[in-house]
GROMACS .gro file of C-alpha atoms in nm:
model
  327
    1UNK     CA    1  -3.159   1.201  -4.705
    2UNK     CA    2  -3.019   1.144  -4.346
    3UNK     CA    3  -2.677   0.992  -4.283
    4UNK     CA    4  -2.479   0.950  -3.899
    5UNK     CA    5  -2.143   0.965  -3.873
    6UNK     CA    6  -1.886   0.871  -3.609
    7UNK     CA    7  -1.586   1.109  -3.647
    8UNK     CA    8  -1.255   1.109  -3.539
    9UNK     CA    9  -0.922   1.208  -3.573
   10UNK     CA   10  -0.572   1.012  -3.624
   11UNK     CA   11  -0.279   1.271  -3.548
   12UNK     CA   12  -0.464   1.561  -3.676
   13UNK     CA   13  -0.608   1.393  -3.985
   14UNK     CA   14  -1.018   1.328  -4.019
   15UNK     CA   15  -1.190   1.054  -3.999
   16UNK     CA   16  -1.506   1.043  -4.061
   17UNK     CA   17  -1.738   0.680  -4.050
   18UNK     CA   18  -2.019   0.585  -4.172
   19UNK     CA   19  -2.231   0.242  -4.159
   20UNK     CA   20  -2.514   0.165  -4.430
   21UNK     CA   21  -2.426   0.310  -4.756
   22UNK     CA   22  -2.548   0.062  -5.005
   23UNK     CA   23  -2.213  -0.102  -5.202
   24UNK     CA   24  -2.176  -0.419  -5.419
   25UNK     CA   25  -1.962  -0.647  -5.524
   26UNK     CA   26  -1.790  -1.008  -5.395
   27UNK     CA   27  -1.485  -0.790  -5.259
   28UNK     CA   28  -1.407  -0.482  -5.113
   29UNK     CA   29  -1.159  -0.423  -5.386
   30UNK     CA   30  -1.506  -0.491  -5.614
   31UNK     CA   31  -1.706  -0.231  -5.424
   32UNK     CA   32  -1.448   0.049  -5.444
   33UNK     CA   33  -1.474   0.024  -5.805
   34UNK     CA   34  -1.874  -0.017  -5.818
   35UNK     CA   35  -1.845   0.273  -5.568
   36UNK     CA   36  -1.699   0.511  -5.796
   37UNK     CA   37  -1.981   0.525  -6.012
   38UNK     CA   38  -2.270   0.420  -5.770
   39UNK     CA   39  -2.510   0.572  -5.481
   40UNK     CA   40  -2.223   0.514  -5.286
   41UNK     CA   41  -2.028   0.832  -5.475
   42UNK     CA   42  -2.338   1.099  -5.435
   43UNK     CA   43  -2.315   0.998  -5.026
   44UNK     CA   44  -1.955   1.042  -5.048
   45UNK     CA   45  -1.979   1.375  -5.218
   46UNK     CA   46  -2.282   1.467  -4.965
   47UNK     CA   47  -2.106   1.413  -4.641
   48UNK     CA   48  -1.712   1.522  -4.771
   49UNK     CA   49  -1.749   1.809  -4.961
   50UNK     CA   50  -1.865   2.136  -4.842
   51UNK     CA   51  -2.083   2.284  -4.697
   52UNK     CA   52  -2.130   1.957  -4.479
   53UNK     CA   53  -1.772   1.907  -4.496
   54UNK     CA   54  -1.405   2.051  -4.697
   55UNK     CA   55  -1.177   2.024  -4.931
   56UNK     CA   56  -0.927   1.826  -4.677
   57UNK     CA   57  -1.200   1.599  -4.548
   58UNK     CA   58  -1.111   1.215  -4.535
   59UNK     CA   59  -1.360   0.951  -4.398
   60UNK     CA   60  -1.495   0.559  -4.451
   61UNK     CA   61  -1.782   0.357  -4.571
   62UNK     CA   62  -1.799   0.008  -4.356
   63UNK     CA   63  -1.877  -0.263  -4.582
   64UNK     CA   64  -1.874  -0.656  -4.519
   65UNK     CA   65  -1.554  -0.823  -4.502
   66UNK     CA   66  -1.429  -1.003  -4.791
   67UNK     CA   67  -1.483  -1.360  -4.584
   68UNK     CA   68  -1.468  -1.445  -4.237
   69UNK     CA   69  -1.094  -1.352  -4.183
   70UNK     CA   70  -1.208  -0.980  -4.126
   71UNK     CA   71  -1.394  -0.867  -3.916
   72UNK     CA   72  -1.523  -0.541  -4.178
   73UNK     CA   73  -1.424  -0.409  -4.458
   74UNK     CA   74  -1.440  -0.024  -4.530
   75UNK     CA   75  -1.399   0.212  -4.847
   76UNK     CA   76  -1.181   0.468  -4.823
   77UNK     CA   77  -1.270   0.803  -4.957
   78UNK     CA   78  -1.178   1.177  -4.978
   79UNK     CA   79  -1.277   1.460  -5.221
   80UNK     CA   80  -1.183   1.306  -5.503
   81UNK     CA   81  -1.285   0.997  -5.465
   82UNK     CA   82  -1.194   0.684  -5.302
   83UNK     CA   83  -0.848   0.553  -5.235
   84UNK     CA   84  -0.663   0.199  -5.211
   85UNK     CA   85  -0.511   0.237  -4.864
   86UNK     CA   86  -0.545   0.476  -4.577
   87UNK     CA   87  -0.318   0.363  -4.217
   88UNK     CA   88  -0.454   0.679  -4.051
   89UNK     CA   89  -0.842   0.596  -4.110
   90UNK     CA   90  -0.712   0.189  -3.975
   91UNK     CA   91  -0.588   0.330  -3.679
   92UNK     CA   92  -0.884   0.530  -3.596
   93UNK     CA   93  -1.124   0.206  -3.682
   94UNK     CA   94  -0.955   0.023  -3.456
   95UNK     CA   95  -0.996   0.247  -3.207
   96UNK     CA   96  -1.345   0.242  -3.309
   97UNK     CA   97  -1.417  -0.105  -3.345
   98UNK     CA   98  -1.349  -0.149  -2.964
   99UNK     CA   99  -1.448   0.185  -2.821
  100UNK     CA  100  -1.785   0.057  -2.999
  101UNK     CA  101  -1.731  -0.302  -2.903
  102UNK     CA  102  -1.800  -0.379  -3.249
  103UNK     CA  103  -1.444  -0.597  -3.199
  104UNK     CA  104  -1.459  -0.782  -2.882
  105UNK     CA  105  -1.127  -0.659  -2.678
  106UNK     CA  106  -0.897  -0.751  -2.369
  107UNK     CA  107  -0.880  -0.474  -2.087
  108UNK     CA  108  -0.518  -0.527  -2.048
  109UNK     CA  109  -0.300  -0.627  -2.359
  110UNK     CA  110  -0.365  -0.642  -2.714
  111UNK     CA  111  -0.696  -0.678  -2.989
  112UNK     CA  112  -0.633  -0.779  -3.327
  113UNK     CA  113  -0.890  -0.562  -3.550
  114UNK     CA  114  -0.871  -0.741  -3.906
  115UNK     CA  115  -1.005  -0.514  -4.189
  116UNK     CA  116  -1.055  -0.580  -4.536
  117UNK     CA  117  -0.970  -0.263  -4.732
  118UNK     CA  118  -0.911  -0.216  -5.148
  119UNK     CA  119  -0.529  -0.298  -5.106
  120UNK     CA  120  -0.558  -0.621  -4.928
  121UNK     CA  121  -0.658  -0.724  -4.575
  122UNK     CA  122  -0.453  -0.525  -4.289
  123UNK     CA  123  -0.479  -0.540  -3.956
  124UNK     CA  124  -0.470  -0.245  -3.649
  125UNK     CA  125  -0.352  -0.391  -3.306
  126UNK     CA  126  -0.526  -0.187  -3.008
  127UNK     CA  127  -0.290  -0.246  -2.729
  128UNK     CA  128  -0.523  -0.095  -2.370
  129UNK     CA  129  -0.399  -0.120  -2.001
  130UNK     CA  130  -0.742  -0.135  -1.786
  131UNK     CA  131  -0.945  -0.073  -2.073
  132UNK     CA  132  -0.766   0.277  -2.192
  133UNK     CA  133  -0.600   0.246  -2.498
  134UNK     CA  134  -0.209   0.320  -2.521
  135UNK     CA  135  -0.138   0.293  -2.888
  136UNK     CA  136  -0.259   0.134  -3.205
  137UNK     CA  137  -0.026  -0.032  -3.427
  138UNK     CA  138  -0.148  -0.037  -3.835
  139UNK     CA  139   0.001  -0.365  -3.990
  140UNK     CA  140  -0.030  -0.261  -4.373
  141UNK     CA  141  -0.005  -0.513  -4.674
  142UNK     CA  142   0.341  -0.569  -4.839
  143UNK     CA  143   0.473  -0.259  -4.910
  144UNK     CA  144   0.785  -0.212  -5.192
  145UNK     CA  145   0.973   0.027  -5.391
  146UNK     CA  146   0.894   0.091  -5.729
  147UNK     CA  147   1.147   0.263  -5.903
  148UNK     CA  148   1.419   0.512  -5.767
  149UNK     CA  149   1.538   0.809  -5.909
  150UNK     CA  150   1.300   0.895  -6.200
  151UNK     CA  151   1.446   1.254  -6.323
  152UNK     CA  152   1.144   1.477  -6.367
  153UNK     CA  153   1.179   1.840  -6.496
  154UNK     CA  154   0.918   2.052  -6.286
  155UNK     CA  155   0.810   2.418  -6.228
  156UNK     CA  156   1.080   2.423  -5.898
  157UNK     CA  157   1.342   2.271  -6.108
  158UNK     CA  158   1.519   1.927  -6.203
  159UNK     CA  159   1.444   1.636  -5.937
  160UNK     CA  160   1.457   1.297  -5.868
  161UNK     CA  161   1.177   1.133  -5.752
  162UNK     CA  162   1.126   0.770  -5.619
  163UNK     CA  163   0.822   0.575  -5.646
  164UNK     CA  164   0.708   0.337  -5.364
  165UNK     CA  165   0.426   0.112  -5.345
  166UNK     CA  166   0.237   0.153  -4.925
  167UNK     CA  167  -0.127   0.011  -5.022
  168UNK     CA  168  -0.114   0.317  -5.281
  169UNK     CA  169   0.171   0.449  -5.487
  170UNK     CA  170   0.351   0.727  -5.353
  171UNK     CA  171   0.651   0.952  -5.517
  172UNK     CA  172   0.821   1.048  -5.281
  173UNK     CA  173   1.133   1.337  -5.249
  174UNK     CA  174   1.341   1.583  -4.979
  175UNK     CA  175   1.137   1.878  -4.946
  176UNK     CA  176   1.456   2.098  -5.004
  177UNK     CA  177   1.531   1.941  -5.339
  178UNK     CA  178   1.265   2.183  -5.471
  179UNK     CA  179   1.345   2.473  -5.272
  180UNK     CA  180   1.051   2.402  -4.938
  181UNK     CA  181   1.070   2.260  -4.557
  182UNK     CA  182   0.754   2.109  -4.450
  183UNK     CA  183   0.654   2.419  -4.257
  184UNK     CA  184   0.275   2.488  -4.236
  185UNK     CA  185   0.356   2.871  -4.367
  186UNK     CA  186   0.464   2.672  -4.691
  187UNK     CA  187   0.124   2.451  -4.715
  188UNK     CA  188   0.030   2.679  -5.040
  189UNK     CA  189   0.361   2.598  -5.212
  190UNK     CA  190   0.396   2.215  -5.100
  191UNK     CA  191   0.040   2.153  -5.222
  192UNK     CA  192   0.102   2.322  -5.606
  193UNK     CA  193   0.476   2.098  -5.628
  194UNK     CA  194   0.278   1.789  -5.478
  195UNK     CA  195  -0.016   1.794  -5.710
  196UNK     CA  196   0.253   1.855  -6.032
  197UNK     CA  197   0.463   1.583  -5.933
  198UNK     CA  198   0.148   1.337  -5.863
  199UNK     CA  199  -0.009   1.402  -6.210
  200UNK     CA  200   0.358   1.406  -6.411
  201UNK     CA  201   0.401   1.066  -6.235
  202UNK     CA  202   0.085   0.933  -6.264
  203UNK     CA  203   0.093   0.742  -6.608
  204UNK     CA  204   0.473   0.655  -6.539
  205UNK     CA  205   0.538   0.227  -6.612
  206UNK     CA  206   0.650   0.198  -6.260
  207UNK     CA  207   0.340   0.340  -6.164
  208UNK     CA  208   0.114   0.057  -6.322
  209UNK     CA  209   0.095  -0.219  -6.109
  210UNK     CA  210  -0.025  -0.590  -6.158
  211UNK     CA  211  -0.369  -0.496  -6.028
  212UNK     CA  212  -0.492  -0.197  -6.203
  213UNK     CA  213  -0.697  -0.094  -5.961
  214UNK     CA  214  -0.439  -0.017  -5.740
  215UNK     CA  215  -0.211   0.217  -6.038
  216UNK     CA  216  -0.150   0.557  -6.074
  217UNK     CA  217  -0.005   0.758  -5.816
  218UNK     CA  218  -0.232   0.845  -5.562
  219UNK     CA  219  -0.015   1.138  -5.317
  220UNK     CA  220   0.381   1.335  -5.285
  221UNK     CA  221   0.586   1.274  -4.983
  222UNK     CA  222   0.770   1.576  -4.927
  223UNK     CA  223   1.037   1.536  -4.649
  224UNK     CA  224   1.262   1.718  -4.423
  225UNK     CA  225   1.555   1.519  -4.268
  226UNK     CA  226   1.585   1.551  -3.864
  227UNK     CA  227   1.902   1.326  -3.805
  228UNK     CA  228   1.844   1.034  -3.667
  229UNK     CA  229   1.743   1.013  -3.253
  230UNK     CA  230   1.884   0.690  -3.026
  231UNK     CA  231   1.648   0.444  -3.249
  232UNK     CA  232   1.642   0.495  -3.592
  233UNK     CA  233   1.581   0.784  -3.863
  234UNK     CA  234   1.398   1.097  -3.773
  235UNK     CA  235   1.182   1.288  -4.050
  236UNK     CA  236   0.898   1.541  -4.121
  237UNK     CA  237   0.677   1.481  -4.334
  238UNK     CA  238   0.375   1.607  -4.534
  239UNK     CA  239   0.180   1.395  -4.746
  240UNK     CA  240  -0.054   1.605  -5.075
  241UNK     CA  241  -0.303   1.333  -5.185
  242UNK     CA  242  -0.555   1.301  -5.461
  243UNK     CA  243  -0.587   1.603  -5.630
  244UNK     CA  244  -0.434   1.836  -5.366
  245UNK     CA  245  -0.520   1.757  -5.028
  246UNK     CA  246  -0.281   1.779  -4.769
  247UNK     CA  247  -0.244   1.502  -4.472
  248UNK     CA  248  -0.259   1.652  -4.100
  249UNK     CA  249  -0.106   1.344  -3.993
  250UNK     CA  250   0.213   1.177  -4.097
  251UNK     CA  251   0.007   0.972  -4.343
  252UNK     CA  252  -0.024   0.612  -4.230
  253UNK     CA  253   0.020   0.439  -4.550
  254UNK     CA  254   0.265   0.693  -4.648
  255UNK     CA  255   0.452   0.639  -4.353
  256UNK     CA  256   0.471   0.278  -4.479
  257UNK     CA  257   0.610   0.360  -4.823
  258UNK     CA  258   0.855   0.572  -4.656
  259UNK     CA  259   0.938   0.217  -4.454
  260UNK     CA  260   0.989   0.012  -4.717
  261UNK     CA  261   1.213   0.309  -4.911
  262UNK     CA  262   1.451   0.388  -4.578
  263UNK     CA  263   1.492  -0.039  -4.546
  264UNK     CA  264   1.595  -0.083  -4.892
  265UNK     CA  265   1.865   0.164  -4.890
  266UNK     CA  266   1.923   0.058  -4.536
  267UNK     CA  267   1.934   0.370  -4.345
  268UNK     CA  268   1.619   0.205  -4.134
  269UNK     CA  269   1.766  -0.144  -4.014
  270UNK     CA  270   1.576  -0.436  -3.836
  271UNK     CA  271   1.489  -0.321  -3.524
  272UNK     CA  272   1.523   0.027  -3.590
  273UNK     CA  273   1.208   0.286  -3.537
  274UNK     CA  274   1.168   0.534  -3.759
  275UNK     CA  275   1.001   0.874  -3.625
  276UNK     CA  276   0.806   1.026  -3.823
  277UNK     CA  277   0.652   1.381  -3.763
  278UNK     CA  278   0.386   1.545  -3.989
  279UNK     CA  279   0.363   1.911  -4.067
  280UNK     CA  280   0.119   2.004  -3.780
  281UNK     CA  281   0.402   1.828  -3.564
  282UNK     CA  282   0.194   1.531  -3.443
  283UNK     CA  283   0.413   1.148  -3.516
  284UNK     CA  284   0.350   0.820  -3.581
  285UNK     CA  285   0.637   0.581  -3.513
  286UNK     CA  286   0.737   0.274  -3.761
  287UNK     CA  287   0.908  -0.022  -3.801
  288UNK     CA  288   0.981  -0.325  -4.073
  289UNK     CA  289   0.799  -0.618  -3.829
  290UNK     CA  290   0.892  -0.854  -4.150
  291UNK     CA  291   1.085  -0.866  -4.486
  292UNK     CA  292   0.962  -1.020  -4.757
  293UNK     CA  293   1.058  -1.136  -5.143
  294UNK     CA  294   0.926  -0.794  -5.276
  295UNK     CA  295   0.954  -0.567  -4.980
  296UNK     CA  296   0.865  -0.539  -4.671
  297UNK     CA  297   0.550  -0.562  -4.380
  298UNK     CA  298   0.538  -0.211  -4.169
  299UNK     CA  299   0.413  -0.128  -3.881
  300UNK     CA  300   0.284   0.244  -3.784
  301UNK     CA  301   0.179   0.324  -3.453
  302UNK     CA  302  -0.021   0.622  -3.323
  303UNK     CA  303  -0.333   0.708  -3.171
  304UNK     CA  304  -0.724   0.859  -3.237
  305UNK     CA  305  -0.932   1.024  -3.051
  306UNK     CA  306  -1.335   1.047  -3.112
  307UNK     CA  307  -1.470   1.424  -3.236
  308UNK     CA  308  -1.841   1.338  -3.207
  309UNK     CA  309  -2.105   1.179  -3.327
  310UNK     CA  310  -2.290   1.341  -3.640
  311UNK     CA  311  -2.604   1.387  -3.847
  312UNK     CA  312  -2.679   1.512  -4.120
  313UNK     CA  313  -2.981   1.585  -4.355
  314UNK     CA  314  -3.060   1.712  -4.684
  315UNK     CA  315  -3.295   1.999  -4.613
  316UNK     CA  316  -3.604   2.005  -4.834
  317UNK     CA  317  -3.491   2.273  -5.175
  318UNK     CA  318  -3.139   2.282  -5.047
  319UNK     CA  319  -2.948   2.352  -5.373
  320UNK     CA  320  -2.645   2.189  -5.287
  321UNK     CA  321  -2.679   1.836  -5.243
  322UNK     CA  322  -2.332   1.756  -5.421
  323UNK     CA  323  -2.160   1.965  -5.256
  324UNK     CA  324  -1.865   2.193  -5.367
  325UNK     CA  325  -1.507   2.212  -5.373
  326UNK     CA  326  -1.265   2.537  -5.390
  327UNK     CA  327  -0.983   2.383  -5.487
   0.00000   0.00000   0.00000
């Protein structure tokens, strides 16, 4: 077994991609959940988990588009498995796409990179000035809130939590309501009250969406409120996912949830930019570009930059061709 990789990094966060895993199915939606249980999980497992990878790895499998609207489709994955959304991995694919010239792009002004992902089509918008890019702006699906202010009993005491819909389902709370900042010396203790709220959350009704592959809550948004700067709302952020794994960057589809929460209770307005810092103190920057019936369409900017280009092999008696995970 041989696989290359392309890897990058979003604000901190991993990316790791990967072209020619075998997946099936009409969608990509339909090859996430084929995924799960296919070839496509032991090559996941192989390249994410250690000793070829670790416990906070995050990367992509490109896959066709779901028609010619797209120009790819990928499935997200991470230790656990693979998720619905991820605005961090978009970013760095666009970035990809036209690094690679896989996406045919303007030297000076923007490139629409349309990607097909488990959540619905999205799009990341590479703006460059003489071929360098300056930013990359994730356009996620509708995003929505849920339900607000679900009292939950935990091990840090009595909370309330909101759910929020980004591409995934997020709960969502201030980081001092149980006690924490988002302060890398607390990583340990956001990570245990993350992964309790997540799985006491996870069967909740608000929590079960139309599409079933999309239900259950997939990560905690802990928070720490900065003020606000000249623009909008100012907040750190950190982000545990799946069972436990902690976002380096401010979470791109989190960061979207956390959009369409701060516009319904209007303390991010139209026009407004919400900065949003993660707990390694790297930021995206968001905005509502469009309200809709349900919710609302955010945009996340930020940047990637390319790590490397990788290959890796399953040596000939090597015990550990799964992989393992610590935590």
């Amino acid at each position: 077994m041989r696989w290359s990789t392309e890897d990058w990094h979003t604000a901190g966060e991993p990316f790791r991609i990967v072209e020619g895993v075998p997946t099936h199915g009409a969608t990509v939606a339909e090859r996430r959940v084929e995924a799960i249980t296919g070839e496509a999980d032991a090559v996941r497992r192989f390249l994410c988990l250690e000793p070829r990878g670790h416990d906070d790895m995050y990367g992509g499998f490109i896959t066709p588009p779901d028609d010619d609207g797209a120009d790819f489709g990928v499935l997200f994955w991470h230790k656990d498995g693979f998720s619905t959304a991820c605005g961090h991995g978009t970013i760095a694919l666009g970035a990809w796409a036209v690094r690679t010239g896989r996406v045919a792009a303007v030297e000076d002004g923007e490139t629409a990179v349309t990607i097909d992902v488990p959540s619905g089509r999205v799009q990341a918008l590479v703006r460059r000035t003489a071929g360098r890019i300056d930013e990359i702006v994730f356009r996620n699906v509708e995003s929505r809130v849920l339900q607000r202010g679900i009292r939950l009993t935990t091990s840090r005491g009595e909370v309330d939590v909101d759910l929020v819909f980004g591409g995934a389902v997020y709960a969502t709370l201030p980081a001092a309501a149980v006690g924490l900042t988002v302060a890398p010396e607390r990583t340990t203790d956001l990570i245990a009250i993350g992964r309790e709220i997540k799985w006491a959350l996870d069967e909740h009704p608000a929590a079960q969406l139309d599409d079933d592959r999309l239900s259950g809550v997939y990560g905690t948004i802990l928070f720490d409120d900065l003020g606000r700067t000249d623009t909008g709302p100012w907040q750190r952020n950190v982000t545990v996912f799946a069972d436990g794994e902690v976002d380096r960057s401010p979470c791109g589809s989190g960061t979207a949830a956390r959009v369409a929460l701060l516009a319904a209770t209007g303390e991010l307005a139209d026009g407004e930019v919400l900065t949003h810092d993660s707990i390694v103190d790297t930021r995206f920057l968001a905005r509502v570009t469009a309200r809709t019936e349900a919710g609302v369409i955010p945009e996340v900017s930020g940047q990637a930059f390319r790590v490397g280009a990788l290959s890796f092999e399953l040596d000939e008696g090597d015990p550990l061709p799964d992989g393992f995970s610590l935590r």
